[in-house]
mmCIF file of C-alpha atoms in Angstrom:
data_model
loop_
_atom_site.group_PDB
_atom_site.id
_atom_site.type_symbol
_atom_site.label_atom_id
_atom_site.label_comp_id
_atom_site.label_asym_id
_atom_site.label_seq_id
_atom_site.Cartn_x
_atom_site.Cartn_y
_atom_site.Cartn_z
ATOM 1 C CA TYR A 30 131.434 83.003 71.796
ATOM 2 C CA TYR A 31 134.653 84.815 72.574
ATOM 3 C CA ASN A 32 135.142 86.589 75.897
ATOM 4 C CA ASP A 33 138.218 88.815 76.273
ATOM 5 C CA ALA A 34 137.764 90.091 79.817
ATOM 6 C CA GLY A 35 137.410 89.038 83.413
ATOM 7 C CA ALA A 36 138.384 86.081 85.537
ATOM 8 C CA GLN A 37 138.107 83.582 82.697
ATOM 9 C CA MET A 38 140.891 85.323 80.770
ATOM 10 C CA ASP A 39 143.068 85.372 83.882
ATOM 11 C CA ARG A 40 142.592 81.619 84.222
ATOM 12 C CA PHE A 41 143.252 81.148 80.528
ATOM 13 C CA ALA A 42 146.522 83.112 80.734
ATOM 14 C CA ALA A 43 147.681 81.232 83.836
ATOM 15 C CA SER A 44 146.877 77.884 82.222
ATOM 16 C CA LEU A 45 148.661 78.687 78.963
ATOM 17 C CA GLU A 46 151.652 80.042 80.895
ATOM 18 C CA ALA A 47 151.895 76.741 82.796
ATOM 19 C CA ARG A 48 151.731 74.740 79.546
ATOM 20 C CA TYR A 49 154.443 76.936 78.031
ATOM 21 C CA LEU A 50 156.729 76.392 81.021
ATOM 22 C CA GLN A 51 156.000 72.653 80.949
ATOM 23 C CA ALA A 52 157.024 72.585 77.285
ATOM 24 C CA LEU A 53 160.351 74.041 78.371
ATOM 25 C CA GLY A 54 160.771 71.268 80.942
ATOM 26 C CA GLU A 55 159.864 73.332 83.989
ATOM 27 C CA GLY A 56 157.598 72.011 86.746
ATOM 28 C CA ALA A 57 154.696 74.423 86.421
ATOM 29 C CA ALA A 58 151.139 73.305 87.251
ATOM 30 C CA VAL A 59 147.888 74.338 85.596
ATOM 31 C CA PRO A 60 145.623 75.996 88.198
ATOM 32 C CA GLU A 61 142.894 73.740 89.546
ATOM 33 C CA ASP A 62 140.208 76.090 88.218
ATOM 34 C CA GLY A 63 142.110 76.690 84.965
ATOM 35 C CA TYR A 64 141.854 75.249 81.475
ATOM 36 C CA HIS A 65 142.945 71.624 81.286
ATOM 37 C CA GLY A 66 142.095 70.856 77.659
ATOM 38 C CA ALA A 67 144.645 69.101 75.471
ATOM 39 C CA TYR A 68 144.593 71.980 73.001
ATOM 40 C CA LEU A 69 146.423 74.177 75.537
ATOM 41 C CA GLU A 70 149.240 71.629 75.725
ATOM 42 C CA GLU A 71 149.629 72.035 71.962
ATOM 43 C CA TRP A 72 149.483 75.817 72.226
ATOM 44 C CA GLY A 73 152.065 75.784 75.015
ATOM 45 C CA ARG A 74 154.457 73.855 72.739
ATOM 46 C CA GLU A 75 153.775 76.295 69.887
ATOM 47 C CA LEU A 76 154.507 79.245 72.166
ATOM 48 C CA ALA A 77 157.751 77.605 73.317
ATOM 49 C CA VAL A 78 158.846 77.070 69.703
ATOM 50 C CA GLU A 79 157.963 80.644 68.678
ATOM 51 C CA THR A 80 159.460 82.492 71.654
ATOM 52 C CA GLY A 81 162.035 80.053 73.005
ATOM 53 C CA PRO A 82 163.079 80.153 76.668
ATOM 54 C CA GLY A 83 163.540 83.921 76.749
ATOM 55 C CA LEU A 84 159.966 84.616 77.826
ATOM 56 C CA ALA A 85 160.368 82.275 80.811
ATOM 57 C CA GLY A 86 162.975 84.624 82.289
ATOM 58 C CA ALA A 87 160.823 87.726 81.996
ATOM 59 C CA PRO A 88 159.255 89.304 85.118
ATOM 60 C CA PRO A 89 156.071 87.379 86.034
ATOM 61 C CA ASP A 90 153.620 90.187 85.223
ATOM 62 C CA GLU A 91 155.274 90.901 81.887
ATOM 63 C CA ARG A 92 155.383 87.216 81.038
ATOM 64 C CA ARG A 93 151.697 86.766 81.898
ATOM 65 C CA ARG A 94 150.714 89.745 79.703
ATOM 66 C CA GLU A 95 152.720 88.431 76.759
ATOM 67 C CA VAL A 96 151.300 84.936 77.167
ATOM 68 C CA LEU A 97 147.767 86.358 77.195
ATOM 69 C CA ARG A 98 148.435 88.497 74.118
ATOM 70 C CA TRP A 99 149.819 85.494 72.237
ATOM 71 C CA GLY A 100 146.969 83.254 73.394
ATOM 72 C CA MET A 101 144.291 85.706 72.294
ATOM 73 C CA ALA A 102 145.871 86.005 68.849
ATOM 74 C CA ARG A 103 146.081 82.203 68.627
ATOM 75 C CA ALA A 104 142.425 81.849 69.617
ATOM 76 C CA MET A 105 141.368 84.389 66.992
ATOM 77 C CA ARG A 106 143.287 82.423 64.358
ATOM 78 C CA ASP A 107 141.264 79.362 65.297
ATOM 79 C CA ILE A 108 138.058 81.396 65.114
ATOM 80 C CA GLU A 109 138.894 82.598 61.595
ATOM 81 C CA GLU A 110 139.616 79.033 60.491
ATOM 82 C CA THR A 111 136.368 77.842 62.051
ATOM 83 C CA LEU A 112 134.342 80.565 60.346
ATOM 84 C CA ALA A 113 135.920 79.757 56.967
ATOM 85 C CA LEU A 114 135.014 76.095 57.467
ATOM 86 C CA ARG A 115 131.496 77.080 58.540
ATOM 87 C CA ALA A 116 131.053 79.233 55.425
ATOM 88 C CA SER A 117 132.169 76.362 53.214
ATOM 89 C CA ILE A 118 129.837 73.867 54.899
ATOM 90 C CA ILE A 119 126.825 76.196 54.639
ATOM 91 C CA GLU A 120 127.413 76.934 50.954
ATOM 92 C CA HIS A 121 128.110 73.300 50.073
ATOM 93 C CA THR A 122 124.968 72.159 51.899
ATOM 94 C CA ALA A 123 122.874 74.767 50.086
ATOM 95 C CA LYS A 124 124.237 73.669 46.701
ATOM 96 C CA ILE A 125 123.525 69.999 47.359
ATOM 97 C CA PHE A 126 120.112 70.221 49.037
ATOM 98 C CA ASP A 127 118.733 73.156 47.013
ATOM 99 C CA PRO A 128 116.403 74.374 49.803
ATOM 100 C CA ASP A 129 112.894 75.666 49.157
ATOM 101 C CA LEU A 130 113.400 78.408 51.750
ATOM 102 C CA PHE A 131 116.492 79.673 53.566
ATOM 103 C CA LEU A 132 115.972 81.041 57.084
ATOM 104 C CA VAL A 133 118.847 82.845 58.821
ATOM 105 C CA ASP A 134 118.816 83.473 62.570
ATOM 106 C CA LYS A 135 119.571 86.948 63.973
ATOM 107 C CA GLU A 136 122.739 87.861 62.042
ATOM 108 C CA PRO A 137 121.925 89.002 58.470
ATOM 109 C CA LEU A 138 125.301 87.886 57.079
ATOM 110 C CA GLY A 139 126.183 85.356 59.768
ATOM 111 C CA LEU A 140 128.450 85.871 62.743
ATOM 112 C CA ARG A 141 131.347 87.244 60.663
ATOM 113 C CA GLY A 142 129.903 87.371 57.133
ATOM 114 C CA GLU A 143 130.152 83.624 56.522
ATOM 115 C CA VAL A 144 126.628 83.360 55.071
ATOM 116 C CA ALA A 145 127.099 86.054 52.380
ATOM 117 C CA ASP A 146 128.195 83.737 49.566
ATOM 118 C CA THR A 147 125.343 81.322 50.274
ATOM 119 C CA LEU A 148 122.798 84.147 50.251
ATOM 120 C CA ASP A 149 124.139 85.312 46.887
ATOM 121 C CA LEU A 150 123.973 81.768 45.513
ATOM 122 C CA LEU A 151 120.409 81.129 46.663
ATOM 123 C CA ARG A 152 119.176 84.561 45.574
ATOM 124 C CA GLY A 153 120.361 83.665 42.086
ATOM 125 C CA ARG A 154 118.357 80.439 42.258
ATOM 126 C CA GLY A 155 115.181 82.241 43.312
ATOM 127 C CA VAL A 156 115.071 80.719 46.779
ATOM 128 C CA PRO A 157 113.075 82.835 49.294
ATOM 129 C CA LEU A 158 115.433 84.275 51.911
ATOM 130 C CA VAL A 159 114.159 85.153 55.387
ATOM 131 C CA LEU A 160 115.865 86.690 58.407
ATOM 132 C CA GLY A 161 114.388 85.628 61.760
ATOM 133 C CA LEU A 162 114.730 87.968 64.746
ATOM 134 C CA ARG A 163 113.693 87.845 68.379
ATOM 135 C CA ASP A 164 111.345 90.434 69.813
ATOM 136 C CA VAL A 165 114.223 92.437 71.326
ATOM 137 C CA LEU A 166 117.803 92.800 70.122
ATOM 138 C CA ASP A 167 119.344 95.711 72.021
ATOM 139 C CA ASP A 168 118.844 99.409 72.590
ATOM 140 C CA PRO A 169 118.523 101.297 69.268
ATOM 141 C CA VAL A 170 121.799 103.227 69.529
ATOM 142 C CA THR A 171 123.857 100.092 70.152
ATOM 143 C CA LEU A 172 122.027 98.104 67.471
ATOM 144 C CA ARG A 173 122.426 100.883 64.881
ATOM 145 C CA GLN A 174 126.172 100.982 65.487
ATOM 146 C CA GLU A 175 126.504 97.195 65.395
ATOM 147 C CA TRP A 176 124.498 96.802 62.207
ATOM 148 C CA SER A 177 126.419 99.623 60.536
ATOM 149 C CA ARG A 178 129.691 97.879 61.363
ATOM 150 C CA LYS A 179 128.367 94.549 60.061
ATOM 151 C CA ARG A 180 126.782 96.078 56.936
ATOM 152 C CA ALA A 181 123.415 94.640 57.863
ATOM 153 C CA MET A 182 121.247 97.169 56.011
ATOM 154 C CA PRO A 183 122.739 96.454 52.552
ATOM 155 C CA ALA A 184 122.283 92.728 53.231
ATOM 156 C CA LEU A 185 118.627 93.218 54.176
ATOM 157 C CA ARG A 186 118.096 95.369 51.091
ATOM 158 C CA ASP A 187 119.872 93.165 48.568
ATOM 159 C CA PHE A 188 119.216 89.629 49.780
ATOM 160 C CA TYR A 189 116.183 89.174 51.988
ATOM 161 C CA ASP A 190 112.564 88.774 50.940
ATOM 162 C CA GLU A 191 111.147 89.078 54.445
ATOM 163 C CA ILE A 192 112.157 89.716 58.052
ATOM 164 C CA TRP A 193 110.212 87.677 60.603
ATOM 165 C CA ILE A 194 110.121 89.004 64.156
ATOM 166 C CA TYR A 195 109.083 86.348 66.666
ATOM 167 C CA GLY A 196 107.108 88.722 68.840
ATOM 168 C CA MET A 197 104.530 91.492 68.791
ATOM 169 C CA PRO A 198 104.952 95.245 68.288
ATOM 170 C CA GLU A 199 102.858 95.796 71.433
ATOM 171 C CA ILE A 200 105.797 94.359 73.392
ATOM 172 C CA CYS A 201 108.685 95.713 71.370
ATOM 173 C CA ASP A 202 109.686 96.627 67.839
ATOM 174 C CA PRO A 203 113.376 95.664 67.774
ATOM 175 C CA LEU A 204 114.014 97.666 64.602
ATOM 176 C CA ALA A 205 112.475 100.952 65.742
ATOM 177 C CA GLY A 206 114.789 103.920 66.021
ATOM 178 C CA ILE A 207 117.677 102.521 63.975
ATOM 179 C CA GLY A 208 117.044 104.469 60.781
ATOM 180 C CA MET A 209 115.737 101.585 58.701
ATOM 181 C CA PRO A 210 114.827 102.621 55.121
ATOM 182 C CA ALA A 211 111.170 102.265 54.166
ATOM 183 C CA GLY A 212 111.924 99.642 51.510
ATOM 184 C CA ILE A 213 113.454 97.357 54.114
ATOM 185 C CA ARG A 214 110.790 98.156 56.697
ATOM 186 C CA GLU A 215 108.152 96.830 54.292
ATOM 187 C CA LYS A 216 109.730 93.385 54.586
ATOM 188 C CA VAL A 217 108.998 93.102 58.338
ATOM 189 C CA ARG A 218 106.387 90.606 59.556
ATOM 190 C CA PHE A 219 105.532 90.152 63.242
ATOM 191 C CA THR A 220 104.602 86.541 63.964
ATOM 192 C CA GLY A 221 103.696 86.556 67.651
ATOM 193 C CA TYR A 222 105.609 84.536 70.218
ATOM 194 C CA LEU A 223 106.474 80.859 69.785
ATOM 195 C CA ARG A 224 104.282 78.703 72.000
ATOM 196 C CA ARG A 225 105.911 75.967 74.058
ATOM 197 C CA THR A 226 104.111 72.750 74.939
ATOM 198 C CA LEU A 227 104.743 69.684 77.049
ATOM 199 C CA PRO A 228 106.776 67.031 75.242
ATOM 200 C CA ALA A 229 104.903 64.039 73.901
ATOM 201 C CA GLY A 230 104.004 61.694 76.752
ATOM 202 C CA GLY A 231 104.403 64.430 79.336
ATOM 203 C CA GLY A 232 108.194 64.319 79.536
ATOM 204 C CA GLY A 233 110.435 62.910 82.220
ATOM 205 C CA ALA A 234 111.317 65.849 84.423
ATOM 206 C CA THR A 235 113.407 65.434 87.550
ATOM 207 C CA GLN A 236 111.418 64.284 90.565
ATOM 208 C CA THR A 237 112.069 66.522 93.532
ATOM 209 C CA ALA A 238 113.326 64.790 96.657
ATOM 210 C CA LYS A 239 112.830 67.403 99.375
ATOM 211 C CA ILE A 240 109.996 69.644 98.220
ATOM 212 C CA ALA A 241 106.686 69.051 96.491
ATOM 213 C CA PRO A 242 104.892 71.104 93.842
ATOM 214 C CA PRO A 243 103.644 73.718 93.513
ATOM 215 C CA TYR A 244 106.992 75.471 93.930
ATOM 216 C CA LEU A 245 108.687 78.574 92.624
ATOM 217 C CA LEU A 246 110.857 77.580 89.686
ATOM 218 C CA VAL A 247 114.058 79.623 89.716
ATOM 219 C CA THR A 248 115.912 79.442 86.409
ATOM 220 C CA PRO A 249 118.821 81.551 85.126
ATOM 221 C CA GLY A 250 118.639 79.828 81.720
ATOM 222 C CA GLY A 251 122.016 78.386 80.798
ATOM 223 C CA GLY A 252 123.383 79.740 84.064
ATOM 224 C CA GLY A 253 126.565 81.294 82.739
ATOM 225 C CA ASP A 254 125.680 84.723 84.111
ATOM 226 C CA GLY A 255 122.932 83.872 86.589
ATOM 227 C CA GLN A 256 124.936 83.678 89.801
ATOM 228 C CA GLU A 257 123.748 87.001 91.218
ATOM 229 C CA MET A 258 120.080 86.223 90.629
ATOM 230 C CA VAL A 259 120.372 82.775 92.239
ATOM 231 C CA ASP A 260 122.324 84.207 95.173
ATOM 232 C CA TRP A 261 119.640 86.861 95.681
ATOM 233 C CA VAL A 262 116.819 84.313 95.750
ATOM 234 C CA LEU A 263 118.721 82.025 98.103
ATOM 235 C CA SER A 264 119.491 84.962 100.403
ATOM 236 C CA ALA A 265 115.771 85.743 100.576
ATOM 237 C CA TYR A 266 114.942 82.169 101.639
ATOM 238 C CA GLU A 267 117.772 82.211 104.181
ATOM 239 C CA ALA A 268 116.507 85.500 105.658
ATOM 240 C CA ASP A 269 112.769 84.712 105.481
ATOM 241 C CA PRO A 270 112.003 81.025 106.156
ATOM 242 C CA GLY A 271 108.260 81.711 105.983
ATOM 243 C CA LEU A 272 108.074 82.457 102.263
ATOM 244 C CA PRO A 273 104.821 80.998 100.918
ATOM 245 C CA TRP A 274 106.232 78.517 98.377
ATOM 246 C CA PRO A 275 109.194 76.177 98.351
ATOM 247 C CA ALA A 276 111.736 76.856 95.616
ATOM 248 C CA LEU A 277 113.283 74.616 92.972
ATOM 249 C CA LEU A 278 116.496 76.059 91.546
ATOM 250 C CA VAL A 279 117.712 74.846 88.139
ATOM 251 C CA LEU A 280 121.224 76.264 88.093
ATOM 252 C CA GLY A 281 121.996 75.696 84.404
ATOM 253 C CA PRO A 282 124.720 73.693 82.664
ATOM 254 C CA PHE A 283 126.974 76.702 81.990
ATOM 255 C CA MET A 284 127.224 77.938 85.555
ATOM 256 C CA ALA A 285 130.761 77.608 86.891
ATOM 257 C CA SER A 286 131.185 74.385 88.847
ATOM 258 C CA GLU A 287 132.433 76.184 91.965
ATOM 259 C CA ASP A 288 129.326 78.376 91.968
ATOM 260 C CA GLN A 289 127.100 75.347 91.493
ATOM 261 C CA ALA A 290 128.772 73.611 94.416
ATOM 262 C CA GLY A 291 128.328 76.636 96.664
ATOM 263 C CA PHE A 292 124.636 76.993 95.845
ATOM 264 C CA LEU A 293 123.977 73.272 96.265
ATOM 265 C CA ALA A 294 125.571 73.394 99.717
ATOM 266 C CA ARG A 295 123.418 76.366 100.751
ATOM 267 C CA CYS A 296 120.281 74.605 99.508
ATOM 268 C CA GLU A 297 121.111 71.560 101.605
ATOM 269 C CA ALA A 298 120.778 73.728 104.703
ATOM 270 C CA LEU A 299 117.293 74.980 103.733
ATOM 271 C CA PRO A 300 114.276 72.683 104.238
ATOM 272 C CA ASN A 301 112.151 74.415 101.598
ATOM 273 C CA VAL A 302 114.714 74.854 98.797
ATOM 274 C CA GLU A 303 116.004 72.221 96.393
ATOM 275 C CA ALA A 304 118.470 72.625 93.548
ATOM 276 C CA ILE A 305 119.471 70.680 90.457
ATOM 277 C CA THR A 306 122.028 71.626 87.836
ATOM 278 C CA PHE A 307 120.040 70.818 84.691
ATOM 279 C CA ASP A 308 116.843 69.257 83.379
ATOM 280 C CA ALA A 309 116.098 68.487 79.740
ATOM 281 C CA HIS A 310 112.345 68.730 80.400
ATOM 282 C CA MET A 311 111.936 72.266 81.701
ATOM 283 C CA GLU A 312 108.398 72.382 80.336
ATOM 284 C CA SER A 313 107.349 69.669 82.786
ATOM 285 C CA LEU A 314 108.932 71.557 85.682
ATOM 286 C CA LEU A 315 107.175 74.736 84.568
ATOM 287 C CA GLU A 316 103.795 73.033 84.481
ATOM 288 C CA GLN A 317 104.133 72.155 88.175
ATOM 289 C CA ALA A 318 105.297 75.615 89.229
ATOM 290 C CA ALA A 319 103.251 78.180 91.141
ATOM 291 C CA GLY A 320 105.438 80.892 89.644
ATOM 292 C CA VAL A 321 108.776 81.542 87.982
ATOM 293 C CA VAL A 322 111.819 83.634 88.836
ATOM 294 C CA ALA A 323 113.988 84.153 85.774
ATOM 295 C CA MET A 324 116.289 86.545 83.966
ATOM 296 C CA GLY A 325 114.022 87.126 80.997
ATOM 297 C CA GLY A 326 115.711 85.541 77.988
ATOM 298 C CA TYR A 327 113.498 85.001 74.951
ATOM 299 C CA ASN A 328 112.865 81.296 75.395
ATOM 300 C CA THR A 329 112.133 81.561 79.103
ATOM 301 C CA PHE A 330 109.702 84.404 78.371
ATOM 302 C CA CYS A 331 107.922 82.214 75.799
ATOM 303 C CA GLU A 332 107.697 79.428 78.382
ATOM 304 C CA ILE A 333 106.248 81.782 81.003
ATOM 305 C CA LEU A 334 103.557 82.923 78.562
ATOM 306 C CA SER A 335 102.845 79.433 77.214
ATOM 307 C CA PHE A 336 102.334 77.883 80.646
ATOM 308 C CA ASP A 337 100.588 81.012 81.952
ATOM 309 C CA LYS A 338 102.841 81.401 84.982
ATOM 310 C CA ARG A 339 103.146 84.443 87.198
ATOM 311 C CA ALA A 340 106.740 85.548 86.945
ATOM 312 C CA LEU A 341 109.333 87.765 88.569
ATOM 313 C CA ILE A 342 112.016 88.750 86.069
ATOM 314 C CA VAL A 343 115.459 89.876 87.215
ATOM 315 C CA PRO A 344 117.095 90.959 83.950
ATOM 316 C CA ARG A 345 120.747 91.476 83.222
ATOM 317 C CA THR A 346 121.817 94.754 81.615
ATOM 318 C CA GLU A 347 125.226 93.686 80.285
ATOM 319 C CA PRO A 348 126.554 92.978 77.735
ATOM 320 C CA ARG A 349 123.174 93.767 76.125
ATOM 321 C CA MET A 350 120.005 95.492 77.266
ATOM 322 C CA GLU A 351 117.808 92.815 75.640
ATOM 323 C CA GLN A 352 116.534 91.226 78.852
ATOM 324 C CA TYR A 353 115.912 94.556 80.551
ATOM 325 C CA ILE A 354 113.924 95.937 77.600
ATOM 326 C CA ARG A 355 111.778 92.793 77.406
ATOM 327 C CA ALA A 356 111.235 92.658 81.168
ATOM 328 C CA SER A 357 110.345 96.344 81.468
ATOM 329 C CA ARG A 358 107.772 96.093 78.672
ATOM 330 C CA ALA A 359 106.278 92.953 80.210
ATOM 331 C CA HIS A 360 106.135 94.768 83.555
ATOM 332 C CA ASP A 361 104.408 97.789 82.005
ATOM 333 C CA LEU A 362 101.808 95.549 80.344
ATOM 334 C CA GLY A 363 101.177 93.475 83.481
ATOM 335 C CA LEU A 364 102.484 90.266 81.929
ATOM 336 C CA ALA A 365 105.180 89.870 84.600
ATOM 337 C CA ARG A 366 106.903 91.883 87.286
ATOM 338 C CA MET A 367 110.462 93.099 87.124
ATOM 339 C CA LEU A 368 112.985 93.445 89.952
ATOM 340 C CA VAL A 369 116.153 95.275 88.941
ATOM 341 C CA ASN A 370 119.477 94.132 90.336
ATOM 342 C CA ASP A 371 120.678 97.290 92.092
ATOM 343 C CA GLY A 372 124.056 95.838 93.055
ATOM 344 C CA VAL A 373 123.045 95.656 96.729
ATOM 345 C CA ARG A 374 120.540 92.808 96.382
ATOM 346 C CA ASP A 375 118.852 93.216 99.742
ATOM 347 C CA PRO A 376 117.267 89.851 100.706
ATOM 348 C CA ALA A 377 114.233 91.714 102.073
ATOM 349 C CA ASP A 378 113.539 93.238 98.644
ATOM 350 C CA MET A 379 113.601 89.830 96.986
ATOM 351 C CA ALA A 380 111.474 88.248 99.727
ATOM 352 C CA ALA A 381 108.864 90.996 99.360
ATOM 353 C CA ALA A 382 108.774 90.526 95.586
ATOM 354 C CA LEU A 383 108.341 86.751 95.983
ATOM 355 C CA ARG A 384 105.479 87.254 98.421
ATOM 356 C CA ARG A 385 103.708 89.544 95.932
ATOM 357 C CA LEU A 386 103.869 86.987 93.130
ATOM 358 C CA GLY A 387 100.541 85.454 94.081
ATOM 359 C CA GLU A 388 98.812 88.835 93.890
ATOM 360 C CA GLN A 389 99.732 89.632 90.291
ATOM 361 C CA PRO A 390 97.570 88.608 87.319
ATOM 362 C CA ALA A 391 98.393 85.552 85.255
ATOM 363 C CA PRO A 392 99.820 86.455 81.822
ATOM 364 C CA SER A 393 96.646 85.229 80.075
ATOM 365 C CA GLU A 394 94.685 87.988 81.831
ATOM 366 C CA ARG A 395 96.773 90.672 80.107
ATOM 367 C CA MET A 396 97.891 89.108 76.823
ATOM 368 C CA PRO A 397 97.007 90.843 73.551
ATOM 369 C CA ALA A 398 95.088 88.632 71.111
ATOM 370 C CA GLY A 399 97.315 86.361 69.053
ATOM 371 C CA MET A 400 100.324 86.792 71.294
ATOM 372 C CA LEU A 401 101.222 83.071 71.141
ATOM 373 C CA ALA A 402 100.285 82.522 67.495
ATOM 374 C CA GLY A 403 103.884 82.520 66.305
ATOM 375 C CA LEU A 404 104.087 78.957 65.015
ATOM 376 C CA ASP A 405 100.831 79.220 63.084
ATOM 377 C CA THR A 406 101.935 82.522 61.576
ATOM 378 C CA VAL A 407 105.335 81.115 60.583
ATOM 379 C CA ASN A 408 103.584 78.221 58.815
ATOM 380 C CA GLU A 409 101.328 80.635 56.966
ATOM 381 C CA LEU A 410 104.203 82.905 55.942
ATOM 382 C CA THR A 411 106.254 79.929 54.783
ATOM 383 C CA ASP A 412 103.413 78.499 52.719
ATOM 384 C CA ARG A 413 102.755 81.872 51.086
ATOM 385 C CA LEU A 414 106.420 82.358 50.172
ATOM 386 C CA LEU A 415 106.638 78.882 48.667
ATOM 387 C CA ARG A 416 103.493 79.424 46.634
ATOM 388 C CA ARG A 417 104.641 82.832 45.449
ATOM 389 C CA ASN A 418 107.974 81.488 44.264
ATOM 390 C CA GLY A 419 106.536 78.322 42.766
ATOM 391 C CA ARG A 420 108.707 76.049 44.892
ATOM 392 C CA ARG A 421 106.748 73.015 46.109
ATOM 393 C CA PRO A 422 103.439 74.841 46.499
ATOM 394 C CA GLY A 423 100.993 73.635 49.102
ATOM 395 C CA ALA A 424 100.778 73.444 52.859
ATOM 396 C CA LEU A 425 103.709 72.206 54.904
ATOM 397 C CA HIS A 426 103.495 68.527 55.828
ATOM 398 C CA PRO A 427 103.840 68.320 58.744
ATOM 399 C CA PRO A 428 103.590 71.953 59.828
ATOM 400 C CA LEU A 429 106.248 73.478 62.027
ATOM 401 C CA ALA A 430 105.757 72.581 65.678
ATOM 402 C CA ALA A 431 107.076 73.858 68.959
ATOM 403 C CA ALA A 432 110.794 73.315 69.321
ATOM 404 C CA GLY A 433 112.962 72.962 72.396
ATOM 405 C CA ALA A 434 114.247 75.949 74.306
ATOM 406 C CA GLU A 435 117.619 77.579 73.796
ATOM 407 C CA SER A 436 119.762 79.356 75.797
#
């Protein structure tokens, strides 16, 4: 993942600038909230060798811009090297292991085309090739432009036997409205959503210290962009101490440490709110929840359906509309309720939405038949492809089972 905007890039530029000045023997310090990795020391030395001391004497704003420009180009060079290595590893692995089926996730040719040679190799060997997609990708206009730029349609036409969508058309058809040719459309198979289950033995979820279940489980997924949702929920509990359930916040491992610290401190002041940064057994926490407040990523949505939890979804709308599209369809079908972040985030609006959670139907009361049949359908599709191609015919042993959540 490469992010070229915002506060993170400012910190990156300031950190690289300090390493550059240090390489010249000056007493610059990396900002406390900056990047302290050893790789930036190496990059600072490279920048000093390439530009010499002249850049150090430039006006501060000009110097910072030039450092950022150089650093971005250096990062992209590393990305290109990484993708070339990734392409080589994928192709080499395919040659050695000779797979019976090759399943690619989301990107038809890989992130930057690194899977193309492997697809060509395996197509020549008669290996079934499948592209797996989530139920929602983005709005059709954006997706059409992106796939045109990445030459996705020719890849789907020339390489893939089938396209598996891990959802149901009643919720969303992610490929509608993008001008997909009929010959490619015929390859689409909807599987249903992928059911989540408790880990074997029930798991070892965090034991809450201050609150007891049932609670509202508040989860922004990985947490990297969930600060506004968490702040909104906390503001509701601060403004309305009489909310009907206590809340357990799982902040996520990718939330900035300063944001985590601020939320943990606010939770300490509330008798009915507890927070942890991460738990590897989210399924166990979900089982004990009275309801869920989430942003609506695919895996969280599958968990909400699987554990039949009433949910309030607060989707993001940038950089993609994926969460909003999924949440709005779930809202329309009565599977969950959606609360849109209006930029104001009035605590009273959130408190009212939390109070209404208990009044809404459980997802099982509104689910279409077969909505959580995804794993069974994937097994059936896999077995049929293997039989059709004569590669190790027969049922899978053992069949595919529920996997852990993403991000």
